[in-house]
């Protein structure tokens, strides 16, 4: 089996779904492959840190007075614009986890590309 795709490593780190046959095959590969094991370990650390984050750490909508001041400064319209509806806490957490997983999988892909380029250079020399 080729190395485990970053997206699947992210799914394994998140552990949101019941394991599939593909997951079992990936886990068998990970047991034997240092590179994939290191990648999964790093992603699991990112997910653990994200899940431990407190909601106060997440960006929040600005207070109402900010919208009122923007409205007063920019227009003469009597009704201030309404702020976007607040996301429920679970949606914020899911967005944060998805962003972290995407960032981590992008980083892993870049790391793999860098490793491949370095080994290609070594083979040429
Ligand atoms: Zn591997």
mmCIF file of N, CA and C and ligand atoms in Angstrom:
data_model
loop_
_atom_site.group_PDB
_atom_site.id
_atom_site.type_symbol
_atom_site.label_atom_id
_atom_site.label_comp_id
_atom_site.label_asym_id
_atom_site.label_seq_id
_atom_site.Cartn_x
_atom_site.Cartn_y
_atom_site.Cartn_z
ATOM 1 N N UNK A 1 0.848 -1.192 0.000
ATOM 2 C CA UNK A 1 0.000 0.000 0.000
ATOM 3 C C UNK A 1 0.879 1.236 0.000
ATOM 4 N N UNK A 2 0.472 2.233 -0.779
ATOM 5 C CA UNK A 2 1.167 3.519 -0.758
ATOM 6 C C UNK A 2 0.929 4.174 0.598
ATOM 7 N N UNK A 3 1.652 5.259 0.841
ATOM 8 C CA UNK A 3 1.452 5.967 2.103
ATOM 9 C C UNK A 3 0.004 6.438 2.219
ATOM 10 N N UNK A 4 -0.439 6.598 3.467
ATOM 11 C CA UNK A 4 -1.821 7.010 3.727
ATOM 12 C C UNK A 4 -1.982 8.479 3.332
ATOM 13 N N UNK A 5 -3.076 8.769 2.619
ATOM 14 C CA UNK A 5 -3.356 10.142 2.187
ATOM 15 C C UNK A 5 -3.557 11.044 3.406
ATOM 16 N N UNK A 6 -3.091 12.307 3.305
ATOM 17 C CA UNK A 6 -3.261 13.240 4.431
ATOM 18 C C UNK A 6 -4.718 13.384 4.888
ATOM 19 N N UNK A 7 -5.654 13.387 3.941
ATOM 20 C CA UNK A 7 -7.067 13.540 4.330
ATOM 21 C C UNK A 7 -7.523 12.354 5.180
ATOM 22 N N UNK A 8 -7.043 11.143 4.823
ATOM 23 C CA UNK A 8 -7.442 9.985 5.620
ATOM 24 C C UNK A 8 -6.762 10.006 6.981
ATOM 25 N N UNK A 9 -5.508 10.471 7.027
ATOM 26 C CA UNK A 9 -4.836 10.614 8.321
ATOM 27 C C UNK A 9 -5.614 11.586 9.214
ATOM 28 N N UNK A 10 -6.104 12.669 8.610
ATOM 29 C CA UNK A 10 -6.888 13.648 9.379
ATOM 30 C C UNK A 10 -8.163 12.997 9.906
ATOM 31 N N UNK A 11 -8.825 12.195 9.062
ATOM 32 C CA UNK A 11 -10.034 11.497 9.513
ATOM 33 C C UNK A 11 -9.725 10.549 10.658
ATOM 34 N N UNK A 12 -8.615 9.832 10.538
ATOM 35 C CA UNK A 12 -8.238 8.909 11.614
ATOM 36 C C UNK A 12 -7.946 9.672 12.900
ATOM 37 N N UNK A 13 -7.309 10.825 12.774
ATOM 38 C CA UNK A 13 -6.998 11.632 13.961
ATOM 39 C C UNK A 13 -8.282 12.179 14.596
ATOM 40 N N UNK A 14 -9.248 12.548 13.755
ATOM 41 C CA UNK A 14 -10.502 13.096 14.280
ATOM 42 C C UNK A 14 -11.364 12.013 14.934
ATOM 43 N N UNK A 15 -11.326 10.780 14.388
ATOM 44 C CA UNK A 15 -12.104 9.651 14.902
ATOM 45 C C UNK A 15 -13.575 9.996 15.053
ATOM 46 N N UNK A 16 -14.146 10.646 14.042
ATOM 47 C CA UNK A 16 -15.556 11.035 14.093
ATOM 48 C C UNK A 16 -16.483 9.941 13.574
ATOM 49 N N UNK A 17 -15.974 9.075 12.706
ATOM 50 C CA UNK A 17 -16.828 8.063 12.091
ATOM 51 C C UNK A 17 -16.383 6.669 12.529
ATOM 52 N N UNK A 18 -17.301 5.716 12.366
ATOM 53 C CA UNK A 18 -16.958 4.326 12.673
ATOM 54 C C UNK A 18 -15.882 3.862 11.688
ATOM 55 N N UNK A 19 -14.891 3.078 12.164
ATOM 56 C CA UNK A 19 -13.810 2.640 11.264
ATOM 57 C C UNK A 19 -14.339 1.807 10.102
ATOM 58 N N UNK A 20 -13.750 2.014 8.946
ATOM 59 C CA UNK A 20 -14.127 1.265 7.747
ATOM 60 C C UNK A 20 -13.010 0.262 7.422
ATOM 61 N N UNK A 21 -13.234 -0.549 6.388
ATOM 62 C CA UNK A 21 -12.197 -1.480 5.946
ATOM 63 C C UNK A 21 -10.965 -0.716 5.471
ATOM 64 N N UNK A 22 -11.198 0.422 4.814
ATOM 65 C CA UNK A 22 -10.089 1.259 4.351
ATOM 66 C C UNK A 22 -9.280 1.780 5.539
ATOM 67 N N UNK A 23 -9.987 2.160 6.618
ATOM 68 C CA UNK A 23 -9.288 2.620 7.819
ATOM 69 C C UNK A 23 -8.431 1.498 8.402
ATOM 70 N N UNK A 24 -8.984 0.285 8.427
ATOM 71 C CA UNK A 24 -8.230 -0.848 8.978
ATOM 72 C C UNK A 24 -6.965 -1.096 8.162
ATOM 73 N N UNK A 25 -7.094 -1.000 6.840
ATOM 74 C CA UNK A 25 -5.924 -1.175 5.968
ATOM 75 C C UNK A 25 -4.898 -0.067 6.220
ATOM 76 N N UNK A 26 -5.395 1.156 6.368
ATOM 77 C CA UNK A 26 -4.490 2.286 6.644
ATOM 78 C C UNK A 26 -3.791 2.100 7.980
ATOM 79 N N UNK A 27 -4.532 1.652 8.982
ATOM 80 C CA UNK A 27 -3.937 1.458 10.308
ATOM 81 C C UNK A 27 -2.862 0.358 10.279
ATOM 82 N N UNK A 28 -3.084 -0.679 9.470
ATOM 83 C CA UNK A 28 -2.050 -1.718 9.333
ATOM 84 C C UNK A 28 -0.791 -1.128 8.698
ATOM 85 N N UNK A 29 -0.989 -0.278 7.691
ATOM 86 C CA UNK A 29 0.165 0.378 7.059
ATOM 87 C C UNK A 29 0.889 1.271 8.068
ATOM 88 N N UNK A 30 0.114 2.021 8.850
ATOM 89 C CA UNK A 30 0.685 2.968 9.815
ATOM 90 C C UNK A 30 1.527 2.226 10.862
ATOM 91 N N UNK A 31 1.111 1.013 11.224
ATOM 92 C CA UNK A 31 1.880 0.235 12.200
ATOM 93 C C UNK A 31 3.301 -0.041 11.690
ATOM 94 N N UNK A 32 3.426 -0.176 10.359
ATOM 95 C CA UNK A 32 4.719 -0.547 9.780
ATOM 96 C C UNK A 32 5.499 0.647 9.212
ATOM 97 N N UNK A 33 4.861 1.797 9.083
ATOM 98 C CA UNK A 33 5.491 2.919 8.383
ATOM 99 C C UNK A 33 5.776 4.071 9.358
ATOM 100 N N UNK A 34 7.051 4.365 9.557
ATOM 101 C CA UNK A 34 7.434 5.445 10.482
ATOM 102 C C UNK A 34 6.866 6.786 10.034
ATOM 103 N N UNK A 35 6.929 7.058 8.742
ATOM 104 C CA UNK A 35 6.485 8.351 8.225
ATOM 105 C C UNK A 35 4.996 8.594 8.491
ATOM 106 N N UNK A 36 4.172 7.612 8.132
ATOM 107 C CA UNK A 36 2.732 7.777 8.350
ATOM 108 C C UNK A 36 2.407 7.794 9.839
ATOM 109 N N UNK A 37 3.146 7.009 10.631
ATOM 110 C CA UNK A 37 2.918 6.996 12.074
ATOM 111 C C UNK A 37 3.236 8.380 12.662
ATOM 112 N N UNK A 38 4.354 8.985 12.223
ATOM 113 C CA UNK A 38 4.703 10.335 12.701
ATOM 114 C C UNK A 38 3.638 11.350 12.291
ATOM 115 N N UNK A 39 3.166 11.245 11.034
ATOM 116 C CA UNK A 39 2.135 12.174 10.559
ATOM 117 C C UNK A 39 0.854 12.036 11.391
ATOM 118 N N UNK A 40 0.428 10.794 11.646
ATOM 119 C CA UNK A 40 -0.797 10.583 12.424
ATOM 120 C C UNK A 40 -0.609 11.088 13.852
ATOM 121 N N UNK A 41 0.558 10.873 14.419
ATOM 122 C CA UNK A 41 0.834 11.336 15.783
ATOM 123 C C UNK A 41 0.721 12.872 15.843
ATOM 124 N N UNK A 42 1.282 13.552 14.835
ATOM 125 C CA UNK A 42 1.218 15.018 14.815
ATOM 126 C C UNK A 42 -0.233 15.493 14.677
ATOM 127 N N UNK A 43 -0.985 14.865 13.760
ATOM 128 C CA UNK A 43 -2.386 15.263 13.576
ATOM 129 C C UNK A 43 -3.214 15.000 14.830
ATOM 130 N N UNK A 44 -2.950 13.888 15.495
ATOM 131 C CA UNK A 44 -3.683 13.575 16.722
ATOM 132 C C UNK A 44 -3.398 14.631 17.789
ATOM 133 N N UNK A 45 -2.155 15.095 17.857
ATOM 134 C CA UNK A 45 -1.822 16.164 18.814
ATOM 135 C C UNK A 45 -2.587 17.446 18.485
ATOM 136 N N UNK A 46 -2.695 17.768 17.179
ATOM 137 C CA UNK A 46 -3.427 18.978 16.769
ATOM 138 C C UNK A 46 -4.895 18.851 17.158
ATOM 139 N N UNK A 47 -5.488 17.684 16.886
ATOM 140 C CA UNK A 47 -6.903 17.476 17.204
ATOM 141 C C UNK A 47 -7.119 17.548 18.719
ATOM 142 N N UNK A 48 -6.227 16.936 19.483
ATOM 143 C CA UNK A 48 -6.362 16.957 20.938
ATOM 144 C C UNK A 48 -6.296 18.395 21.454
ATOM 145 N N UNK A 49 -5.359 19.175 20.917
ATOM 146 C CA UNK A 49 -5.235 20.574 21.347
ATOM 147 C C UNK A 49 -6.482 21.360 20.958
ATOM 148 N N UNK A 50 -7.014 21.102 19.756
ATOM 149 C CA UNK A 50 -8.211 21.828 19.314
ATOM 150 C C UNK A 50 -9.409 21.473 20.187
ATOM 151 N N UNK A 51 -9.523 20.210 20.551
ATOM 152 C CA UNK A 51 -10.660 19.803 21.379
ATOM 153 C C UNK A 51 -10.540 20.341 22.793
ATOM 154 N N UNK A 52 -9.333 20.614 23.241
ATOM 155 C CA UNK A 52 -9.138 21.149 24.590
ATOM 156 C C UNK A 52 -9.289 22.667 24.625
ATOM 157 N N UNK A 53 -9.358 23.291 23.450
ATOM 158 C CA UNK A 53 -9.472 24.754 23.407
ATOM 159 C C UNK A 53 -10.804 25.170 24.017
ATOM 160 N N UNK A 54 -10.785 26.280 24.709
ATOM 161 C CA UNK A 54 -12.017 26.811 25.295
ATOM 162 C C UNK A 54 -12.684 27.739 24.295
ATOM 163 N N UNK A 55 -13.984 27.818 24.394
ATOM 164 C CA UNK A 55 -14.713 28.655 23.446
ATOM 165 C C UNK A 55 -14.315 30.116 23.550
ATOM 166 N N UNK A 56 -13.829 30.547 24.709
ATOM 167 C CA UNK A 56 -13.405 31.947 24.822
ATOM 168 C C UNK A 56 -12.183 32.207 23.957
ATOM 169 N N UNK A 57 -11.461 31.135 23.553
ATOM 170 C CA UNK A 57 -10.305 31.297 22.680
ATOM 171 C C UNK A 57 -10.711 31.557 21.230
ATOM 172 N N UNK A 58 -11.964 31.276 20.915
ATOM 173 C CA UNK A 58 -12.418 31.422 19.537
ATOM 174 C C UNK A 58 -12.844 32.861 19.263
ATOM 175 N N UNK A 59 -12.715 33.288 18.004
ATOM 176 C CA UNK A 59 -13.158 34.642 17.691
ATOM 177 C C UNK A 59 -14.663 34.774 17.911
ATOM 178 N N UNK A 60 -15.074 35.911 18.383
ATOM 179 C CA UNK A 60 -16.489 36.152 18.652
ATOM 180 C C UNK A 60 -16.979 37.316 17.795
ATOM 181 N N UNK A 61 -18.286 37.368 17.637
ATOM 182 C CA UNK A 61 -18.881 38.492 16.905
ATOM 183 C C UNK A 61 -18.639 39.766 17.706
ATOM 184 N N UNK A 62 -18.405 40.888 17.008
ATOM 185 C CA UNK A 62 -18.185 42.148 17.743
ATOM 186 C C UNK A 62 -19.460 42.556 18.478
ATOM 187 N N UNK A 63 -19.317 43.313 19.558
ATOM 188 C CA UNK A 63 -20.517 43.735 20.297
ATOM 189 C C UNK A 63 -21.383 44.677 19.455
ATOM 190 N N UNK A 64 -22.617 44.763 19.842
ATOM 191 C CA UNK A 64 -23.605 45.551 19.107
ATOM 192 C C UNK A 64 -23.168 47.001 18.922
ATOM 193 N N UNK A 65 -22.512 47.571 19.920
ATOM 194 C CA UNK A 65 -22.127 48.990 19.825
ATOM 195 C C UNK A 65 -21.169 49.243 18.661
ATOM 196 N N UNK A 66 -20.379 48.224 18.274
ATOM 197 C CA UNK A 66 -19.473 48.379 17.134
ATOM 198 C C UNK A 66 -20.277 48.579 15.857
ATOM 199 N N UNK A 67 -21.327 47.751 15.696
ATOM 200 C CA UNK A 67 -22.178 47.883 14.501
ATOM 201 C C UNK A 67 -22.892 49.230 14.493
ATOM 202 N N UNK A 68 -23.328 49.654 15.655
ATOM 203 C CA UNK A 68 -24.029 50.938 15.745
ATOM 204 C C UNK A 68 -23.096 52.088 15.366
ATOM 205 N N UNK A 69 -21.870 52.038 15.836
ATOM 206 C CA UNK A 69 -20.921 53.116 15.529
ATOM 207 C C UNK A 69 -20.565 53.126 14.039
ATOM 208 N N UNK A 70 -20.366 51.934 13.469
ATOM 209 C CA UNK A 70 -20.077 51.856 12.031
ATOM 210 C C UNK A 70 -21.219 52.472 11.246
ATOM 211 N N UNK A 71 -22.416 52.133 11.626
ATOM 212 C CA UNK A 71 -23.594 52.663 10.946
ATOM 213 C C UNK A 71 -23.664 54.177 11.085
ATOM 214 N N UNK A 72 -23.453 54.660 12.292
ATOM 215 C CA UNK A 72 -23.525 56.109 12.535
ATOM 216 C C UNK A 72 -22.458 56.845 11.719
ATOM 217 N N UNK A 73 -21.239 56.258 11.656
ATOM 218 C CA UNK A 73 -20.143 56.919 10.956
ATOM 219 C C UNK A 73 -20.290 56.870 9.443
ATOM 220 N N UNK A 74 -20.888 55.843 8.917
ATOM 221 C CA UNK A 74 -20.902 55.665 7.470
ATOM 222 C C UNK A 74 -22.193 56.069 6.780
ATOM 223 N N UNK A 75 -23.259 56.167 7.507
ATOM 224 C CA UNK A 75 -24.505 56.459 6.805
ATOM 225 C C UNK A 75 -25.457 57.263 7.668
ATOM 226 N N UNK A 76 -26.466 57.717 7.024
ATOM 227 C CA UNK A 76 -27.509 58.450 7.725
ATOM 228 C C UNK A 76 -28.763 57.587 7.839
ATOM 229 N N UNK A 77 -28.652 56.343 7.446
ATOM 230 C CA UNK A 77 -29.826 55.479 7.491
ATOM 231 C C UNK A 77 -30.245 55.248 8.939
ATOM 232 N N UNK A 78 -31.563 55.225 9.197
ATOM 233 C CA UNK A 78 -32.026 55.087 10.580
ATOM 234 C C UNK A 78 -31.794 53.698 11.181
ATOM 235 N N UNK A 79 -31.808 52.645 10.364
ATOM 236 C CA UNK A 79 -31.677 51.290 10.911
ATOM 237 C C UNK A 79 -30.254 50.771 10.748
ATOM 238 N N UNK A 80 -29.591 50.401 11.831
ATOM 239 C CA UNK A 80 -28.245 49.834 11.702
ATOM 240 C C UNK A 80 -28.311 48.449 11.065
ATOM 241 N N UNK A 81 -27.266 48.074 10.361
ATOM 242 C CA UNK A 81 -27.268 46.716 9.797
ATOM 243 C C UNK A 81 -27.240 45.691 10.922
ATOM 244 N N UNK A 82 -27.834 44.565 10.639
ATOM 245 C CA UNK A 82 -27.873 43.508 11.658
ATOM 246 C C UNK A 82 -26.588 42.708 11.577
ATOM 247 N N UNK A 83 -26.017 42.365 12.739
ATOM 248 C CA UNK A 83 -24.813 41.522 12.708
ATOM 249 C C UNK A 83 -25.176 40.131 12.211
ATOM 250 N N UNK A 84 -24.190 39.419 11.664
ATOM 251 C CA UNK A 84 -24.496 38.055 11.218
ATOM 252 C C UNK A 84 -24.921 37.216 12.407
ATOM 253 N N UNK A 85 -25.795 36.235 12.177
ATOM 254 C CA UNK A 85 -26.237 35.406 13.294
ATOM 255 C C UNK A 85 -25.058 34.654 13.900
ATOM 256 N N UNK A 86 -25.078 34.540 15.217
ATOM 257 C CA UNK A 86 -23.987 33.834 15.906
ATOM 258 C C UNK A 86 -24.074 32.347 15.611
ATOM 259 N N UNK A 87 -22.898 31.745 15.409
ATOM 260 C CA UNK A 87 -22.856 30.306 15.200
ATOM 261 C C UNK A 87 -23.019 29.604 16.544
ATOM 262 N N UNK A 88 -23.738 28.488 16.570
ATOM 263 C CA UNK A 88 -23.783 27.728 17.818
ATOM 264 C C UNK A 88 -22.384 27.209 18.166
ATOM 265 N N UNK A 89 -22.161 26.959 19.446
ATOM 266 C CA UNK A 89 -20.834 26.540 19.906
ATOM 267 C C UNK A 89 -20.326 25.298 19.179
ATOM 268 N N UNK A 90 -21.210 24.313 18.951
ATOM 269 C CA UNK A 90 -20.749 23.088 18.282
ATOM 270 C C UNK A 90 -20.319 23.381 16.848
ATOM 271 N N UNK A 91 -20.972 24.356 16.207
ATOM 272 C CA UNK A 91 -20.585 24.704 14.830
ATOM 273 C C UNK A 91 -19.223 25.398 14.824
ATOM 274 N N UNK A 92 -18.982 26.255 15.822
ATOM 275 C CA UNK A 92 -17.672 26.913 15.909
ATOM 276 C C UNK A 92 -16.573 25.877 16.087
ATOM 277 N N UNK A 93 -16.833 24.937 16.973
ATOM 278 C CA UNK A 93 -15.825 23.901 17.246
ATOM 279 C C UNK A 93 -15.581 23.052 16.001
ATOM 280 N N UNK A 94 -16.660 22.693 15.304
ATOM 281 C CA UNK A 94 -16.514 21.883 14.090
ATOM 282 C C UNK A 94 -15.734 22.649 13.024
ATOM 283 N N UNK A 95 -16.021 23.964 12.900
ATOM 284 C CA UNK A 95 -15.276 24.781 11.927
ATOM 285 C C UNK A 95 -13.809 24.857 12.297
ATOM 286 N N UNK A 96 -13.524 25.028 13.574
ATOM 287 C CA UNK A 96 -12.135 25.099 14.032
ATOM 288 C C UNK A 96 -11.415 23.780 13.740
ATOM 289 N N UNK A 97 -12.085 22.666 14.054
ATOM 290 C CA UNK A 97 -11.454 21.359 13.809
ATOM 291 C C UNK A 97 -11.227 21.136 12.320
ATOM 292 N N UNK A 98 -12.201 21.513 11.505
ATOM 293 C CA UNK A 98 -12.039 21.341 10.060
ATOM 294 C C UNK A 98 -10.891 22.197 9.543
ATOM 295 N N UNK A 99 -10.785 23.430 10.046
ATOM 296 C CA UNK A 99 -9.696 24.312 9.603
ATOM 297 C C UNK A 99 -8.345 23.752 10.043
ATOM 298 N N UNK A 100 -8.291 23.247 11.264
ATOM 299 C CA UNK A 100 -7.025 22.674 11.746
ATOM 300 C C UNK A 100 -6.649 21.426 10.954
ATOM 301 N N UNK A 101 -7.641 20.589 10.672
ATOM 302 C CA UNK A 101 -7.355 19.374 9.905
ATOM 303 C C UNK A 101 -6.880 19.736 8.499
ATOM 304 N N UNK A 102 -7.510 20.719 7.903
ATOM 305 C CA UNK A 102 -7.105 21.150 6.563
ATOM 306 C C UNK A 102 -5.683 21.714 6.605
ATOM 307 N N UNK A 103 -5.399 22.539 7.606
ATOM 308 C CA UNK A 103 -4.064 23.119 7.743
ATOM 309 C C UNK A 103 -3.022 22.018 7.947
ATOM 310 N N UNK A 104 -3.351 21.086 8.825
ATOM 311 C CA UNK A 104 -2.391 20.017 9.099
ATOM 312 C C UNK A 104 -2.174 19.134 7.871
ATOM 313 N N UNK A 105 -3.257 18.805 7.159
ATOM 314 C CA UNK A 105 -3.089 17.938 5.990
ATOM 315 C C UNK A 105 -2.326 18.666 4.887
ATOM 316 N N UNK A 106 -2.523 19.968 4.775
ATOM 317 C CA UNK A 106 -1.756 20.754 3.804
ATOM 318 C C UNK A 106 -0.282 20.756 4.190
ATOM 319 N N UNK A 107 -0.031 20.902 5.485
ATOM 320 C CA UNK A 107 1.358 20.878 5.958
ATOM 321 C C UNK A 107 2.022 19.541 5.708
ATOM 322 N N UNK A 108 1.275 18.473 5.929
ATOM 323 C CA UNK A 108 1.822 17.132 5.689
ATOM 324 C C UNK A 108 2.130 16.956 4.204
ATOM 325 N N UNK A 109 1.217 17.409 3.349
ATOM 326 C CA UNK A 109 1.450 17.274 1.908
ATOM 327 C C UNK A 109 2.704 18.049 1.500
ATOM 328 N N UNK A 110 2.874 19.261 2.059
ATOM 329 C CA UNK A 110 4.068 20.057 1.744
ATOM 330 C C UNK A 110 5.325 19.375 2.263
ATOM 331 N N UNK A 111 5.232 18.809 3.460
ATOM 332 C CA UNK A 111 6.375 18.103 4.041
ATOM 333 C C UNK A 111 6.757 16.902 3.175
ATOM 334 N N UNK A 112 5.741 16.164 2.719
ATOM 335 C CA UNK A 112 6.016 14.994 1.868
ATOM 336 C C UNK A 112 6.667 15.409 0.549
ATOM 337 N N UNK A 113 6.145 16.498 -0.041
ATOM 338 C CA UNK A 113 6.722 16.995 -1.295
ATOM 339 C C UNK A 113 8.179 17.391 -1.085
ATOM 340 N N UNK A 114 8.448 18.046 0.044
ATOM 341 C CA UNK A 114 9.811 18.469 0.344
ATOM 342 C C UNK A 114 10.731 17.259 0.498
ATOM 343 N N UNK A 115 10.227 16.230 1.210
ATOM 344 C CA UNK A 115 11.024 15.005 1.389
ATOM 345 C C UNK A 115 11.313 14.345 0.046
ATOM 346 N N UNK A 116 10.270 14.293 -0.809
ATOM 347 C CA UNK A 116 10.452 13.658 -2.124
ATOM 348 C C UNK A 116 11.467 14.430 -2.959
ATOM 349 N N UNK A 117 11.397 15.764 -2.894
ATOM 350 C CA UNK A 117 12.339 16.573 -3.673
ATOM 351 C C UNK A 117 13.764 16.380 -3.169
ATOM 352 N N UNK A 118 13.899 16.316 -1.826
ATOM 353 C CA UNK A 118 15.238 16.122 -1.275
ATOM 354 C C UNK A 118 15.809 14.755 -1.675
ATOM 355 N N UNK A 119 14.962 13.717 -1.610
ATOM 356 C CA UNK A 119 15.467 12.392 -1.968
ATOM 357 C C UNK A 119 15.753 12.305 -3.464
ATOM 358 N N UNK A 120 14.991 13.043 -4.290
ATOM 359 C CA UNK A 120 15.267 13.060 -5.728
ATOM 360 C C UNK A 120 16.608 13.736 -5.993
ATOM 361 N N UNK A 121 16.895 14.798 -5.252
ATOM 362 C CA UNK A 121 18.166 15.497 -5.408
ATOM 363 C C UNK A 121 19.311 14.574 -4.998
ATOM 364 N N UNK A 122 19.122 13.830 -3.867
ATOM 365 C CA UNK A 122 20.162 12.918 -3.402
ATOM 366 C C UNK A 122 20.427 11.813 -4.413
ATOM 367 N N UNK A 123 19.362 11.316 -5.043
ATOM 368 C CA UNK A 123 19.540 10.246 -6.021
ATOM 369 C C UNK A 123 20.292 10.721 -7.249
ATOM 370 N N UNK A 124 20.107 11.994 -7.588
ATOM 371 C CA UNK A 124 20.797 12.544 -8.780
ATOM 372 C C UNK A 124 22.286 12.779 -8.488
ATOM 373 N N UNK A 125 22.624 13.022 -7.218
ATOM 374 C CA UNK A 125 24.035 13.355 -6.910
ATOM 375 C C UNK A 125 24.821 12.126 -6.541
HETATM 376 ZN ZN1 LIG B 1 3.460 5.281 5.017
#
